[in-house]
Amino acid sequence: MATKKTFNSATEKHCLTCAAHLPKDDEAVYCPTCEIRPVHLGYTDAQLRTAFSRVEPYGNWKNPIRQSFSPPLSGAERALISAAVGFFTGESAKFIEEEHETTVVGRGYYVVIGA
Ligand SMILES: [Zn+2]
């Protein structure tokens, strides 16, 4: 009977991107390579996750996205959020610009994959 290797989160810690082993007492969640390595459109994993968290649907990240920002997003914020939505859901977000706010709309992972 094969023994199953169980990840012990009390004593082991791994890079969020590549699963490389990290020292348990290290504050880092990425290995030094992934910390600075672009994974999508020039952005790092950490940048993409942080940006996606700003538009992530409540309860389930795979649901449709609709999040408004006031004041409106800057060009740099839009570019990063657009990349993040593309990275996580497989389809770019749409940006609806109004005088005092930007609304980010995405069909969401479930719809994009046809689930
Ligand atoms: Zn890594």
CSV table of C-alpha atoms and ligand atoms in Angstrom, one decimal:
chain,number,residue,atom,x,y,z
A,1,MET,CA,0.0,0.0,0.0
A,2,ALA,CA,1.4,3.3,-1.0
A,3,THR,CA,2.0,5.9,1.7
A,4,LYS,CA,0.4,9.2,1.0
A,5,LYS,CA,2.6,12.2,1.6
A,6,THR,CA,0.7,14.7,3.7
A,7,PHE,CA,1.6,18.4,3.7
A,8,ASN,CA,2.2,19.5,7.3
A,9,SER,CA,1.3,23.1,7.4
A,10,ALA,CA,2.4,23.4,11.0
A,11,THR,CA,6.0,22.6,10.1
A,12,GLU,CA,6.2,23.2,6.4
A,13,LYS,CA,5.7,26.2,4.2
A,14,HIS,CA,5.9,26.5,0.4
A,15,CYS,CA,6.1,29.3,-2.2
A,16,LEU,CA,2.6,30.3,-3.3
A,17,THR,CA,3.6,30.1,-7.0
A,18,CYS,CA,6.1,27.3,-7.4
A,19,ALA,CA,5.7,25.3,-4.2
A,20,ALA,CA,9.5,25.5,-3.4
A,21,HIS,CA,10.2,24.9,0.2
A,22,LEU,CA,10.5,28.0,2.4
A,23,PRO,CA,11.8,28.3,5.9
A,24,LYS,CA,8.9,28.0,8.3
A,25,ASP,CA,9.9,31.1,10.3
A,26,ASP,CA,10.2,33.2,7.1
A,27,GLU,CA,7.6,36.0,6.6
A,28,ALA,CA,7.8,35.5,2.8
A,29,VAL,CA,5.0,33.7,1.0
A,30,TYR,CA,7.1,33.5,-2.3
A,31,CYS,CA,10.5,32.1,-2.9
A,32,PRO,CA,13.1,34.8,-4.0
A,33,THR,CA,12.7,33.8,-7.7
A,34,CYS,CA,8.9,34.1,-7.7
A,35,GLU,CA,8.9,37.2,-5.6
A,36,ILE,CA,10.2,39.1,-8.6
A,37,ARG,CA,9.3,36.9,-11.6
A,38,PRO,CA,6.6,38.2,-13.9
A,39,VAL,CA,4.0,35.5,-14.6
A,40,HIS,CA,1.5,37.4,-16.7
A,41,LEU,CA,1.9,40.6,-18.8
A,42,GLY,CA,4.9,41.7,-16.8
A,43,TYR,CA,3.2,41.4,-13.4
A,44,THR,CA,4.2,39.1,-10.5
A,45,ASP,CA,1.9,36.6,-8.9
A,46,ALA,CA,1.6,38.8,-5.8
A,47,GLN,CA,0.7,41.9,-7.9
A,48,LEU,CA,-2.0,39.9,-9.8
A,49,ARG,CA,-3.5,38.3,-6.6
A,50,THR,CA,-3.6,41.7,-4.8
A,51,ALA,CA,-5.3,43.3,-7.8
A,52,PHE,CA,-7.8,40.5,-8.2
A,53,SER,CA,-8.7,40.7,-4.6
A,54,ARG,CA,-9.9,44.3,-5.2
A,55,VAL,CA,-12.6,43.0,-7.7
A,56,GLU,CA,-13.1,39.5,-6.4
A,57,PRO,CA,-16.8,38.6,-6.1
A,58,TYR,CA,-18.0,38.0,-2.6
A,59,GLY,CA,-18.2,34.4,-1.5
A,60,ASN,CA,-16.8,32.8,-4.7
A,61,TRP,CA,-14.1,34.2,-6.9
A,62,LYS,CA,-15.4,32.3,-9.9
A,63,ASN,CA,-18.7,34.3,-10.0
A,64,PRO,CA,-19.3,37.3,-12.3
A,65,ILE,CA,-17.4,40.4,-11.4
A,66,ARG,CA,-18.9,43.8,-10.9
A,67,GLN,CA,-17.0,46.3,-8.7
A,68,SER,CA,-17.2,50.1,-8.7
A,69,PHE,CA,-14.3,52.4,-7.6
A,70,SER,CA,-14.7,56.0,-6.7
A,71,PRO,CA,-12.7,58.0,-7.4
A,72,PRO,CA,-12.1,56.4,-10.8
A,73,LEU,CA,-9.2,54.0,-11.3
A,74,SER,CA,-5.9,55.4,-12.7
A,75,GLY,CA,-4.5,54.0,-16.0
A,76,ALA,CA,-2.0,51.9,-14.1
A,77,GLU,CA,-4.6,50.5,-11.8
A,78,ARG,CA,-6.8,49.6,-14.8
A,79,ALA,CA,-3.9,47.9,-16.6
A,80,LEU,CA,-3.1,45.8,-13.6
A,81,ILE,CA,-6.7,44.9,-12.8
A,82,SER,CA,-7.3,44.0,-16.4
A,83,ALA,CA,-4.3,41.7,-16.4
A,84,ALA,CA,-5.4,40.1,-13.1
A,85,VAL,CA,-8.9,39.4,-14.3
A,86,GLY,CA,-7.5,37.9,-17.4
A,87,PHE,CA,-5.1,35.8,-15.5
A,88,PHE,CA,-7.6,34.4,-13.1
A,89,THR,CA,-10.8,34.1,-15.2
A,90,GLY,CA,-9.4,33.7,-18.7
A,91,GLU,CA,-11.0,36.8,-20.1
A,92,SER,CA,-10.2,40.5,-19.8
A,93,ALA,CA,-12.4,42.8,-17.8
A,94,LYS,CA,-14.5,45.6,-19.2
A,95,PHE,CA,-14.2,49.1,-17.7
A,96,ILE,CA,-17.2,51.4,-17.6
A,97,GLU,CA,-16.0,55.0,-17.0
A,98,GLU,CA,-18.3,57.5,-15.5
A,99,GLU,CA,-17.6,61.0,-14.2
A,100,HIS,CA,-16.9,60.0,-10.7
A,101,GLU,CA,-16.3,56.2,-10.8
A,102,THR,CA,-15.0,53.3,-12.7
A,103,THR,CA,-16.9,50.0,-12.8
A,104,VAL,CA,-15.0,46.8,-13.5
A,105,VAL,CA,-17.1,44.1,-15.1
A,106,GLY,CA,-16.1,40.5,-15.9
A,107,ARG,CA,-18.1,37.5,-16.9
A,108,GLY,CA,-16.2,35.4,-14.3
A,109,TYR,CA,-14.5,32.1,-14.5
A,110,TYR,CA,-17.6,29.9,-14.5
A,111,VAL,CA,-19.1,31.6,-17.5
A,112,VAL,CA,-15.8,32.0,-19.4
A,113,ILE,CA,-15.1,28.2,-19.1
A,114,GLY,CA,-18.7,27.4,-19.9
A,115,ALA,CA,-19.5,25.7,-16.6
B,1,ZN,ZN,8.5,30.1,-6.0
